[in-house]
PDB file of C-alpha atoms in Angstrom:
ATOM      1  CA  UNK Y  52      22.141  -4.453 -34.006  1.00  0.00           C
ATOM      2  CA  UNK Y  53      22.069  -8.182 -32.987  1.00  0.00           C
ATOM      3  CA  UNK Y  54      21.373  -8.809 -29.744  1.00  0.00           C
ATOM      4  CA  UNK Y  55      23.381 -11.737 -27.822  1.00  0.00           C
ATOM      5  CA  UNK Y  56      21.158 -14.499 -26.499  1.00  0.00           C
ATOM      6  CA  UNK Y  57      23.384 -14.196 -23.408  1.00  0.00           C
ATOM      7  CA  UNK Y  58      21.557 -10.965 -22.449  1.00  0.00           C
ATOM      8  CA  UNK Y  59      18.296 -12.779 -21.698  1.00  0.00           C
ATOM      9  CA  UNK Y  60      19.706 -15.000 -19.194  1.00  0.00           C
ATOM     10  CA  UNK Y  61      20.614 -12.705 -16.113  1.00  0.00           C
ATOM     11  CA  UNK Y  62      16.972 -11.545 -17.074  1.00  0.00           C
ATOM     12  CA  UNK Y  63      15.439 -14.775 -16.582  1.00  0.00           C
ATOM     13  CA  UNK Y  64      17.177 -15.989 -13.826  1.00  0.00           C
ATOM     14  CA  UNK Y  65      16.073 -12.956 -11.681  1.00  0.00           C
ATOM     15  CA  UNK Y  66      12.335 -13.980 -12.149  1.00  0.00           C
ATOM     16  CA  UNK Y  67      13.242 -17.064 -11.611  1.00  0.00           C
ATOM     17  CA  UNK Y  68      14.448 -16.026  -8.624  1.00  0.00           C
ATOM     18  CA  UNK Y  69      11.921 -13.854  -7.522  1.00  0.00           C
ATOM     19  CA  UNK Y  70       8.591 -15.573  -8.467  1.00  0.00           C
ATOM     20  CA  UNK Y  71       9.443 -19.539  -8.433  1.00  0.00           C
ATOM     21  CA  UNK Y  72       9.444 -19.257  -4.299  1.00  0.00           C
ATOM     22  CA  UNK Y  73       6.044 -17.660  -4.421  1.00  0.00           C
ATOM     23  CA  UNK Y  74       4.682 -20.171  -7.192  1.00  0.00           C
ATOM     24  CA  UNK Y  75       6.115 -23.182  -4.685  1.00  0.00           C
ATOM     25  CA  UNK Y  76       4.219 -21.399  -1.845  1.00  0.00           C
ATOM     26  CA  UNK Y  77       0.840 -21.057  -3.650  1.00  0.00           C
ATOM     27  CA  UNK Y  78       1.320 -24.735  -4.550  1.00  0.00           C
ATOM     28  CA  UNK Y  79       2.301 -25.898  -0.833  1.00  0.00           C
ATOM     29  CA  UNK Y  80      -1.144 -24.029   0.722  1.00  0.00           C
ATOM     30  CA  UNK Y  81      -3.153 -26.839  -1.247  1.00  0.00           C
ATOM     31  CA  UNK Y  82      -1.142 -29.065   0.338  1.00  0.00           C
ATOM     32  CA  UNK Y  83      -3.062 -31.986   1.970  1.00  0.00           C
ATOM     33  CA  UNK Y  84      -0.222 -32.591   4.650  1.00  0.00           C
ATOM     34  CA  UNK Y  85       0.746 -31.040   7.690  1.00  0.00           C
ATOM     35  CA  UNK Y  86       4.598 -30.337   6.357  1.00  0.00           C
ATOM     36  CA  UNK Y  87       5.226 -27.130   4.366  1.00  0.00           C
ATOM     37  CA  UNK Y  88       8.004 -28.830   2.413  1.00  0.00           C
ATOM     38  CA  UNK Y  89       6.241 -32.227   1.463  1.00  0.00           C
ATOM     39  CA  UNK Y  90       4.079 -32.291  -1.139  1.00  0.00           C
ATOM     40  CA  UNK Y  91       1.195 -35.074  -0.072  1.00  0.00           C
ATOM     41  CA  UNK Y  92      -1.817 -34.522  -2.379  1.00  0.00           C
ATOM     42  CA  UNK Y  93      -4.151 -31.617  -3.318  1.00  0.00           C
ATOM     43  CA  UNK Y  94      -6.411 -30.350  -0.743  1.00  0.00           C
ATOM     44  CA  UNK Y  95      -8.247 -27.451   0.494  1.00  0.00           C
ATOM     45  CA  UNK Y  96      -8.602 -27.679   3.928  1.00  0.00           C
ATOM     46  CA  UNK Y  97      -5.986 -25.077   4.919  1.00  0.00           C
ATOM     47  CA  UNK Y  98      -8.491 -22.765   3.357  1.00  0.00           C
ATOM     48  CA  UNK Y  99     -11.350 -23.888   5.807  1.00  0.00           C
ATOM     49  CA  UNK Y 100      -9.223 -23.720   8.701  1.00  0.00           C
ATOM     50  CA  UNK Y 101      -8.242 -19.873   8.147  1.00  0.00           C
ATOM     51  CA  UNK Y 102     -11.995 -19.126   8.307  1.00  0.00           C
ATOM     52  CA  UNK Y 103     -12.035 -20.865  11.603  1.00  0.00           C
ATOM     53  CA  UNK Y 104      -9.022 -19.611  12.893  1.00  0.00           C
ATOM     54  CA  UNK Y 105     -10.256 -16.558  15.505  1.00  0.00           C
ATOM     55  CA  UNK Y 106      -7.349 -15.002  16.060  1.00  0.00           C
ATOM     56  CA  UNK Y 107      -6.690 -14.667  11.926  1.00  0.00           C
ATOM     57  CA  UNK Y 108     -10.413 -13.541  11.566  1.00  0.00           C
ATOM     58  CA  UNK Y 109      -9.483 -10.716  14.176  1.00  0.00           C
ATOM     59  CA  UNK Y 110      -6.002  -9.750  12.529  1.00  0.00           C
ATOM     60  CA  UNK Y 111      -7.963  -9.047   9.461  1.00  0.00           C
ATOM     61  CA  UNK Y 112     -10.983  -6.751  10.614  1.00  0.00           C
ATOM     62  CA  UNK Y 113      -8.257  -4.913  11.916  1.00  0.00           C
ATOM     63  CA  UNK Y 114      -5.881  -4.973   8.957  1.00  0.00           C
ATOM     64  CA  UNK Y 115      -9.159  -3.630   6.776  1.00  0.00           C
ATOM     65  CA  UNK Y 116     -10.300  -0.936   9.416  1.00  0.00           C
ATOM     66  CA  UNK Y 117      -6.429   0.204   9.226  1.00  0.00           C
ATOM     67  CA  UNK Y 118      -6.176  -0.106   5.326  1.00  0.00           C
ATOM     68  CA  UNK Y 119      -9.801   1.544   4.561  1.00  0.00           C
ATOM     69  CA  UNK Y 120      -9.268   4.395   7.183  1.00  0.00           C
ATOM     70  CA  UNK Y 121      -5.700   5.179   6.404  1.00  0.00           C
ATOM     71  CA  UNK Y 122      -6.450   5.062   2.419  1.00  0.00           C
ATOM     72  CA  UNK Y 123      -8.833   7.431   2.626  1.00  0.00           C
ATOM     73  CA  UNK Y 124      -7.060  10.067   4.255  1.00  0.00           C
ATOM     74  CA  UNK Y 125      -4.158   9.268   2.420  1.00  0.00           C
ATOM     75  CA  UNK Y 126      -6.296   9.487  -0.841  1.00  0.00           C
ATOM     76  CA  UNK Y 127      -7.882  13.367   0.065  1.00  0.00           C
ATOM     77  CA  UNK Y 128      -4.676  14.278   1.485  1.00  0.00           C
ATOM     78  CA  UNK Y 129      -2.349  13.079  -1.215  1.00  0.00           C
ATOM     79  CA  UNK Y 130      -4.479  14.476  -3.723  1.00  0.00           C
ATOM     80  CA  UNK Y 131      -4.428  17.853  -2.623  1.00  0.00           C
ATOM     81  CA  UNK Y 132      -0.893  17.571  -2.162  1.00  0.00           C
ATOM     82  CA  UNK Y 133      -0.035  16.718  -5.698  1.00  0.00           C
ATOM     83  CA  UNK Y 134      -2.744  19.916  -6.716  1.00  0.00           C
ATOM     84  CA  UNK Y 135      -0.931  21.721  -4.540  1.00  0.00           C
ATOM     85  CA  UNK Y 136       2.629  21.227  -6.087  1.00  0.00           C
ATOM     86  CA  UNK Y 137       1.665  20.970  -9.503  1.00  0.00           C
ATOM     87  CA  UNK Y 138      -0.452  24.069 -10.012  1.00  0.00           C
ATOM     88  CA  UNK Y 139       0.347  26.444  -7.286  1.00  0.00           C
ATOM     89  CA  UNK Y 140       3.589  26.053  -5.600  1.00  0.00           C
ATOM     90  CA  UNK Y 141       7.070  25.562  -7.922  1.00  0.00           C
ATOM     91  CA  UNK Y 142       9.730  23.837  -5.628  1.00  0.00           C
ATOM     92  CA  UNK Y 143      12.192  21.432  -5.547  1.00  0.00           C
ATOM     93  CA  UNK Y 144      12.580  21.173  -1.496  1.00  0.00           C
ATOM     94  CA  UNK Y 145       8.514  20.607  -0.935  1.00  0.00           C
ATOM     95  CA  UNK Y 146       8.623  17.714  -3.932  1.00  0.00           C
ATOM     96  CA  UNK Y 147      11.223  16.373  -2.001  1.00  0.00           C
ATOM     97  CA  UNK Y 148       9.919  16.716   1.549  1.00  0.00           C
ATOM     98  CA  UNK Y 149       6.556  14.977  -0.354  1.00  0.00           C
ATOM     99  CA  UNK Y 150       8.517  11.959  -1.612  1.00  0.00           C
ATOM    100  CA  UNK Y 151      10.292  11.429   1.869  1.00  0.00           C
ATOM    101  CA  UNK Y 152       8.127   8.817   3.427  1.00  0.00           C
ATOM    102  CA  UNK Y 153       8.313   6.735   0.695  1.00  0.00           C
ATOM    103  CA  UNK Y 154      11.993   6.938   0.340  1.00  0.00           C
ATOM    104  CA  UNK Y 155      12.671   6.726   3.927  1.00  0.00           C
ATOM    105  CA  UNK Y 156      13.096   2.926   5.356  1.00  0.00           C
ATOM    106  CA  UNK Y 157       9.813   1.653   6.821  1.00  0.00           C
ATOM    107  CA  UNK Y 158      12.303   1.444  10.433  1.00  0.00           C
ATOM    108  CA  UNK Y 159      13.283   4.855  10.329  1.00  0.00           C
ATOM    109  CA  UNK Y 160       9.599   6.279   9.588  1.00  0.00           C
ATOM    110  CA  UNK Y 161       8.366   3.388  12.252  1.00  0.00           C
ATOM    111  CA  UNK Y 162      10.747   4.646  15.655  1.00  0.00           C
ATOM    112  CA  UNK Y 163      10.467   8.624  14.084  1.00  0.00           C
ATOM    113  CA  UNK Y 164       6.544   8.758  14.374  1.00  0.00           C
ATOM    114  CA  UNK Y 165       6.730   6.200  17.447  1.00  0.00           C
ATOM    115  CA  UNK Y 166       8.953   8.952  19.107  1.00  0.00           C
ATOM    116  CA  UNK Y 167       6.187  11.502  17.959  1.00  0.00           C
ATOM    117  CA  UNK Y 168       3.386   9.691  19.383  1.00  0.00           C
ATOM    118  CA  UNK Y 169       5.731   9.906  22.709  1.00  0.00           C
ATOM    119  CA  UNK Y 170       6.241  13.565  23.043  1.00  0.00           C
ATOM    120  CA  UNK Y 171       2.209  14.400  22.149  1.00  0.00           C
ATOM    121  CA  UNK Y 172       1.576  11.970  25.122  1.00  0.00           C
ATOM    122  CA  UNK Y 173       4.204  14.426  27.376  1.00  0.00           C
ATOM    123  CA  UNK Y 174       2.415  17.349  26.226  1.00  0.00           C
ATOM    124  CA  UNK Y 175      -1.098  16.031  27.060  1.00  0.00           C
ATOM    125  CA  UNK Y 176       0.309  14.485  30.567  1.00  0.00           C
ATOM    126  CA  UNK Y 177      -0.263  18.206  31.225  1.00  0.00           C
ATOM    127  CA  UNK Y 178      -3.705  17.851  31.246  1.00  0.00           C
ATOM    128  CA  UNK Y 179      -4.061  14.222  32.493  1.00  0.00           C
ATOM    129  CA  UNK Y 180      -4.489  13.388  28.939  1.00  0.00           C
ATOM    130  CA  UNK Y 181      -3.411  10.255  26.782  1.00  0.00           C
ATOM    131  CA  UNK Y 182      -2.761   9.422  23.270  1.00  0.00           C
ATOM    132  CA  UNK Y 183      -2.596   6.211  23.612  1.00  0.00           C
ATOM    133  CA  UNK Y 184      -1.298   3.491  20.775  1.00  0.00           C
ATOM    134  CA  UNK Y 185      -3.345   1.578  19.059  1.00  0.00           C
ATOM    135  CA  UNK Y 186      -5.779   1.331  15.836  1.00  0.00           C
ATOM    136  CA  UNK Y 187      -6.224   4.947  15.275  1.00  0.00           C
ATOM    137  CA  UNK Y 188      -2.449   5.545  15.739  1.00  0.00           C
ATOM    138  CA  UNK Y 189      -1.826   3.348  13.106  1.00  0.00           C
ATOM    139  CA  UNK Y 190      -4.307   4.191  11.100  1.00  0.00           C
ATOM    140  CA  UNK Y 191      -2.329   7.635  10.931  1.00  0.00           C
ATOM    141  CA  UNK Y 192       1.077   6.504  10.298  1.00  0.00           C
ATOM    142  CA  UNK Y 193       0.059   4.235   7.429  1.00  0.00           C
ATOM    143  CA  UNK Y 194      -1.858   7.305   5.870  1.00  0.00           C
ATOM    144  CA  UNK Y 195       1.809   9.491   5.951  1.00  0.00           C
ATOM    145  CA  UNK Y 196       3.604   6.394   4.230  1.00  0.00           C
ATOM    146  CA  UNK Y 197       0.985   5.933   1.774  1.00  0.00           C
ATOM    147  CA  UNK Y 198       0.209   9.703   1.399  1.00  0.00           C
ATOM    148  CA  UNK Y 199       3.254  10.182  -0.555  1.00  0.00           C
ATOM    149  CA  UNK Y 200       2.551   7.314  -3.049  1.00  0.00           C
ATOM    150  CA  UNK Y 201      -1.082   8.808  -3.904  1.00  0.00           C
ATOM    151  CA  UNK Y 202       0.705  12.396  -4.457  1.00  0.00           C
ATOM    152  CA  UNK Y 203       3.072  10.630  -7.134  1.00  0.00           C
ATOM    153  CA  UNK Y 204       0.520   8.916  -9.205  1.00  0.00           C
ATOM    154  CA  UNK Y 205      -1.864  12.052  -9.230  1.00  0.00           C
ATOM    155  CA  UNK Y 206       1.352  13.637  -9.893  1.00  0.00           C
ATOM    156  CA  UNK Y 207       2.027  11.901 -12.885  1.00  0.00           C
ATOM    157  CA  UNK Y 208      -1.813  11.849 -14.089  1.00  0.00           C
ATOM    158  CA  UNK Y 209      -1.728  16.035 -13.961  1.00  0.00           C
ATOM    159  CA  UNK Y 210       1.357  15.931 -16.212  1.00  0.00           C
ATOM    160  CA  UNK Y 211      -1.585  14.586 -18.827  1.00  0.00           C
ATOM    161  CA  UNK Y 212      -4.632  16.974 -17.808  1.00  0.00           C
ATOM    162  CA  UNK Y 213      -5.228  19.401 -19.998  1.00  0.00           C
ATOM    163  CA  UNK Y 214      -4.355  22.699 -18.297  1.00  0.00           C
ATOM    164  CA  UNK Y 215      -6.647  25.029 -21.188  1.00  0.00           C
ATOM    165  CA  UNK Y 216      -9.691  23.691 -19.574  1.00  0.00           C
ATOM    166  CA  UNK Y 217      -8.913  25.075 -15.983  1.00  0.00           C
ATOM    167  CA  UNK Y 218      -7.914  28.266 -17.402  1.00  0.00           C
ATOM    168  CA  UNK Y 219     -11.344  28.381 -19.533  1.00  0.00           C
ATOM    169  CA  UNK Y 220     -12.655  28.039 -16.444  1.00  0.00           C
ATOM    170  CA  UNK Y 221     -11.236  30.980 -14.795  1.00  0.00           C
ATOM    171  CA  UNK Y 222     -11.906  32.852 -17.467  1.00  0.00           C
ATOM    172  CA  UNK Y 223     -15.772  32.667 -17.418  1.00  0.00           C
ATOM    173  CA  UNK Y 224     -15.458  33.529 -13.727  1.00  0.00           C
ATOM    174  CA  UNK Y 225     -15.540  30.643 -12.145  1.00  0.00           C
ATOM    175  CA  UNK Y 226     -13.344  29.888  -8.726  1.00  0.00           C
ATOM    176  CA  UNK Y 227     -10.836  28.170  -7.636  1.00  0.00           C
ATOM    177  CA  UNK Y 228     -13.152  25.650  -6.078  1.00  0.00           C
ATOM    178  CA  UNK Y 229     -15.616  25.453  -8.803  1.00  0.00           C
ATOM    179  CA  UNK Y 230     -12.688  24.908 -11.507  1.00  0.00           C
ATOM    180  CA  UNK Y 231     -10.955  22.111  -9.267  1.00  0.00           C
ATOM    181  CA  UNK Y 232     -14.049  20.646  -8.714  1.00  0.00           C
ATOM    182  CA  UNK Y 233     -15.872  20.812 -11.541  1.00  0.00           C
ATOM    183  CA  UNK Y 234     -12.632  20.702 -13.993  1.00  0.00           C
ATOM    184  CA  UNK Y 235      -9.476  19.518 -12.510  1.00  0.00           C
ATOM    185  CA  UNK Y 236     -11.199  16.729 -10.536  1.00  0.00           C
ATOM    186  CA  UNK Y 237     -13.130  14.498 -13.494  1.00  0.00           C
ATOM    187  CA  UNK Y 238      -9.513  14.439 -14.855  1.00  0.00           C
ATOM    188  CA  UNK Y 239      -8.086  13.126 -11.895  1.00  0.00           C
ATOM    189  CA  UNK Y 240     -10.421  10.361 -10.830  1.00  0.00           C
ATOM    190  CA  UNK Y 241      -8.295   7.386 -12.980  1.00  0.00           C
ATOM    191  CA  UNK Y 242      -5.101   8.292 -10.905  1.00  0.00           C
ATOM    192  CA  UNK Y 243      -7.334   8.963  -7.872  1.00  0.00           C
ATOM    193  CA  UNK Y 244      -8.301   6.035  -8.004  1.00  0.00           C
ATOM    194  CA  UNK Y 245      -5.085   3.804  -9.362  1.00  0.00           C
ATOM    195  CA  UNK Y 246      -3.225   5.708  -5.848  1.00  0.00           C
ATOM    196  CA  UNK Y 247      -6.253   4.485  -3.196  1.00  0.00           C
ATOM    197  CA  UNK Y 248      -5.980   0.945  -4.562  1.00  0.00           C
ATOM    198  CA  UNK Y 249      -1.836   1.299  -4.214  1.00  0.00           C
ATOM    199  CA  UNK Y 250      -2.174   2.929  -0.947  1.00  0.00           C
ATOM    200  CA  UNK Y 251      -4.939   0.204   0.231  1.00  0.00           C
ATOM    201  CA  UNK Y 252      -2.530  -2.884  -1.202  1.00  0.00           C
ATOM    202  CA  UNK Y 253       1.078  -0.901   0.533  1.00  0.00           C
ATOM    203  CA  UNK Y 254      -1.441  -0.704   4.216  1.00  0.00           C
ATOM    204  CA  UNK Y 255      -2.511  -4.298   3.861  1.00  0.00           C
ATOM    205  CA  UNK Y 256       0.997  -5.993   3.409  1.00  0.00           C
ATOM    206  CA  UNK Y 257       3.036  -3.125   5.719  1.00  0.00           C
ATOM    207  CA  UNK Y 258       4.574  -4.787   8.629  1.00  0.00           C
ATOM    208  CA  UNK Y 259       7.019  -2.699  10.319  1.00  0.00           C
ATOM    209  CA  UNK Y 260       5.396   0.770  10.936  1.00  0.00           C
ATOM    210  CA  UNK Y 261       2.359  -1.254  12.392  1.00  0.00           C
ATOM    211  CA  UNK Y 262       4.328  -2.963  14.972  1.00  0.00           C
ATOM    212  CA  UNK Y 263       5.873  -0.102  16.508  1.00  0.00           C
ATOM    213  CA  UNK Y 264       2.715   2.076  16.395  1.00  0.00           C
ATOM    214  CA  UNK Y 265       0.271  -0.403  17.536  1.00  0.00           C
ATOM    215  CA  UNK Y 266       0.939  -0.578  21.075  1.00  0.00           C
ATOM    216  CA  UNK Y 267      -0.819  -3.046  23.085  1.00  0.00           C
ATOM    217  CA  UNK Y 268      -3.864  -3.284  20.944  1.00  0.00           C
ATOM    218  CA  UNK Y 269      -5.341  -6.374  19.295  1.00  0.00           C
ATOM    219  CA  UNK Y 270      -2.656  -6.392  16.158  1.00  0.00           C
ATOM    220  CA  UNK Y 271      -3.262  -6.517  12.603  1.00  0.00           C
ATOM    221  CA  UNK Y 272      -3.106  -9.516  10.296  1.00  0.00           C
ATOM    222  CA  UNK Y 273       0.595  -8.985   9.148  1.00  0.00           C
ATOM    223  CA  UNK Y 274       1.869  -8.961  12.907  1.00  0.00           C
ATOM    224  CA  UNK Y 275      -0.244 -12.136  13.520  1.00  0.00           C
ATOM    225  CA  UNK Y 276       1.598 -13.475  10.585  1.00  0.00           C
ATOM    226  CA  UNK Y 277       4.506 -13.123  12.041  1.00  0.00           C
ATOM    227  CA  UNK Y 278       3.935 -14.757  15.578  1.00  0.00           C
ATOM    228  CA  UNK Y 279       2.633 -17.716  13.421  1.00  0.00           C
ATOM    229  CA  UNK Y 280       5.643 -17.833  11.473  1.00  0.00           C
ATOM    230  CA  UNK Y 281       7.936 -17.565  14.668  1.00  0.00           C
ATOM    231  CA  UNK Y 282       7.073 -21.192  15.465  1.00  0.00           C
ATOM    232  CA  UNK Y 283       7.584 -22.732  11.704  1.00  0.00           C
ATOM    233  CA  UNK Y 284       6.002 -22.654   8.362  1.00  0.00           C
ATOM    234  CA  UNK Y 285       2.701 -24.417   8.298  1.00  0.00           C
ATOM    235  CA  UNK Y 286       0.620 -24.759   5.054  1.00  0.00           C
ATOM    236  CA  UNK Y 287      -2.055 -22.619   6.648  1.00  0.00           C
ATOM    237  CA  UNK Y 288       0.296 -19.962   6.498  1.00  0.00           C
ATOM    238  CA  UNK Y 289       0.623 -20.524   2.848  1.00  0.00           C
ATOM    239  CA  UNK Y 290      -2.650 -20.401   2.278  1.00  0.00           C
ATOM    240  CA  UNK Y 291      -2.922 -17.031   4.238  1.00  0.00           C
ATOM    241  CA  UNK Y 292      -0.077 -15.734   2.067  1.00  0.00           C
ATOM    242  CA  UNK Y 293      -1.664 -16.952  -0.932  1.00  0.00           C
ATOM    243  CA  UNK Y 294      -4.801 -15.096  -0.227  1.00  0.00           C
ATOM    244  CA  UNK Y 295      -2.938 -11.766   0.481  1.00  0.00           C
ATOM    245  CA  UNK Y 296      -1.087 -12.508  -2.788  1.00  0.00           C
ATOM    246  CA  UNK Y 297      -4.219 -12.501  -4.478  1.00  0.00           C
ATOM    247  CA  UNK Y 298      -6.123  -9.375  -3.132  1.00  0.00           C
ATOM    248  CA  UNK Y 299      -2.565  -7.552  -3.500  1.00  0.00           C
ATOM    249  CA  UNK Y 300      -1.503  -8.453  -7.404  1.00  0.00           C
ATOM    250  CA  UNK Y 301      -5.844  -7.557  -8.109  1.00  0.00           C
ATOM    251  CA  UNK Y 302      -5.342  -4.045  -6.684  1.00  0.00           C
ATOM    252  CA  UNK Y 303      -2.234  -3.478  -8.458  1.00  0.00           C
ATOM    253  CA  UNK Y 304      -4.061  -4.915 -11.912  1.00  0.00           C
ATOM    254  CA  UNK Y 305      -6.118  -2.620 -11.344  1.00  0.00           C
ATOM    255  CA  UNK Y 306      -4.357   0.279 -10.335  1.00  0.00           C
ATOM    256  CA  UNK Y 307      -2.550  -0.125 -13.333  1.00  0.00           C
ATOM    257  CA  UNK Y 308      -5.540  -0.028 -15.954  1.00  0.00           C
ATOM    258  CA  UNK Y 309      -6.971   2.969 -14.479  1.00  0.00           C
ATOM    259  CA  UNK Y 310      -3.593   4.806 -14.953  1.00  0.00           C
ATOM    260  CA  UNK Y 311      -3.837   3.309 -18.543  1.00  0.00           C
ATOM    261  CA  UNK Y 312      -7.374   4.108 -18.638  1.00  0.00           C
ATOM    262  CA  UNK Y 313      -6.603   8.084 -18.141  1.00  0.00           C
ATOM    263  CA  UNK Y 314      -3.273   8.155 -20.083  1.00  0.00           C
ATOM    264  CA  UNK Y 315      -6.323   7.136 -23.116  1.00  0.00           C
ATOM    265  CA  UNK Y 316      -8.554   9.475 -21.838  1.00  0.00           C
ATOM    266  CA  UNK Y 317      -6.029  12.225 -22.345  1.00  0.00           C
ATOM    267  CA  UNK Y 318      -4.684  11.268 -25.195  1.00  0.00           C
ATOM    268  CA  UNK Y 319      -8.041  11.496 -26.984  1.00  0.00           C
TER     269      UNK Y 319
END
């Protein structure tokens, strides 16, 4: 069958539309100017000034003590979880329950575990106790959200293990801990890893869930972001967003060839 040119164009325009602001905005943070808008000559002092910039410095030791912390647990926790519905318990309610904080709107999950984090400080006022908000509360929350995207890709990266190796395992005599660890893991590591790097990238850019967990505590870079942008568009923002652009599209690179990496694996 011929295809009509006509096809390709609502194809195009939505990149168009999606990437052409971001190219502009990579272009603006080399921007010699003060202006955002006006292009005045190539430059990279924007750059220079971020490294100076305290408060930005600040933002993003936090952002990376949040993003490392939460992708770890999310990581072990996710892992097990896709183990856990793949090989040993056969239900449609408990997939669904695992996929709901991804499918739930960042709002929703944000006031839900903010109203958690409430009632666990009434039960400890019992005790003169206090959970209070901050780092390690958010640390948490981004570890649920992310949690559920780690269980999907290890999900999808079990549908390609081969299962006559675990059961050779059991076989011989060995465990259920020896054959997951000595069997079922090695298969996993390519989507083990592909989900840490997608649950480290979702942590780094999320925005929402952070600033209604965080409390009063120094805030992370995207919430800094934010009071910047409040007051205008400046080409050091640019340059910021360019930067988290970067580290973002490299983790997702990579995510993606270690998924590719262990479909091959499989395969041969």
């Amino acid at each position: 069958m011929r295809r009509s040119k006509l096809l390709y164009v609502p194809f195009w325009a939505t990149y168009v539309f999606l990437y052409v602001p971001i190219l502009v905005l990579v272009a603006m943070s080399f921007n010699s100017g003060k202006s955002a808008y006006t292009y005045e000559g190539f430059s990279l002092k924007w750059y220079g000034e971020l490294a100076a910039d305290e408060k930005i410095r600040d933002g993003l030791v936090n952002t990376l003590i949040v993003a490392l912390g939460s992708t770890a647990i999310a990581t072990v926790l996710g892992t097990l979880l896709a183990v856990g519905l793949a090989r040993y318990t056969k239900s449609k309610i408990l997939d669904a329950l695992s996929l709901m904080p991804a499918v739930l709107p960042d709002l929703v999950l944000a006031i839900g575990l903010l109203l958690l984090y409430a009632l666990i400080n009434q039960f400890l006022a019992q005790w003169d106790a206090q959970f209070a908000l901050g780092l390690p509360t958010v640390t948490i929350a981004h570890a649920l959200f992310s949690m559920a995207f780690v269980a999907a890709v290890v999900r999808t990266r079990l549908t390609n293990a081969d299962t006559s190796l675990e059961e050779a395992s059991r076989d011989l005599g060995a465990g259920p801990v020896v054959t997951f660890m000595k069997i079922t893991l090695p298969q996993l590591v390519p989507g083990i890893v592909a989900g840490a790097l997608l649950a480290f990238t979702l942590s780094l850019d999320e925005f929402v869930i952070a600033f209604f967990t965080i409390g009063n505590a120094e805030p992370t870079l995207p919430i800094v972001i934010y009071s910047m942008v409040r007051f205008g568009v400046t080409p050091k923002i640019n340059a910021l967003a360019a930067i988290l652009l970067l580290v973002s599209f490299t983790a997702v690179i990579a995510g993606q060839r270690m998924t590719k990496i262990g479909e091959s694996r499989a395969q041969d």
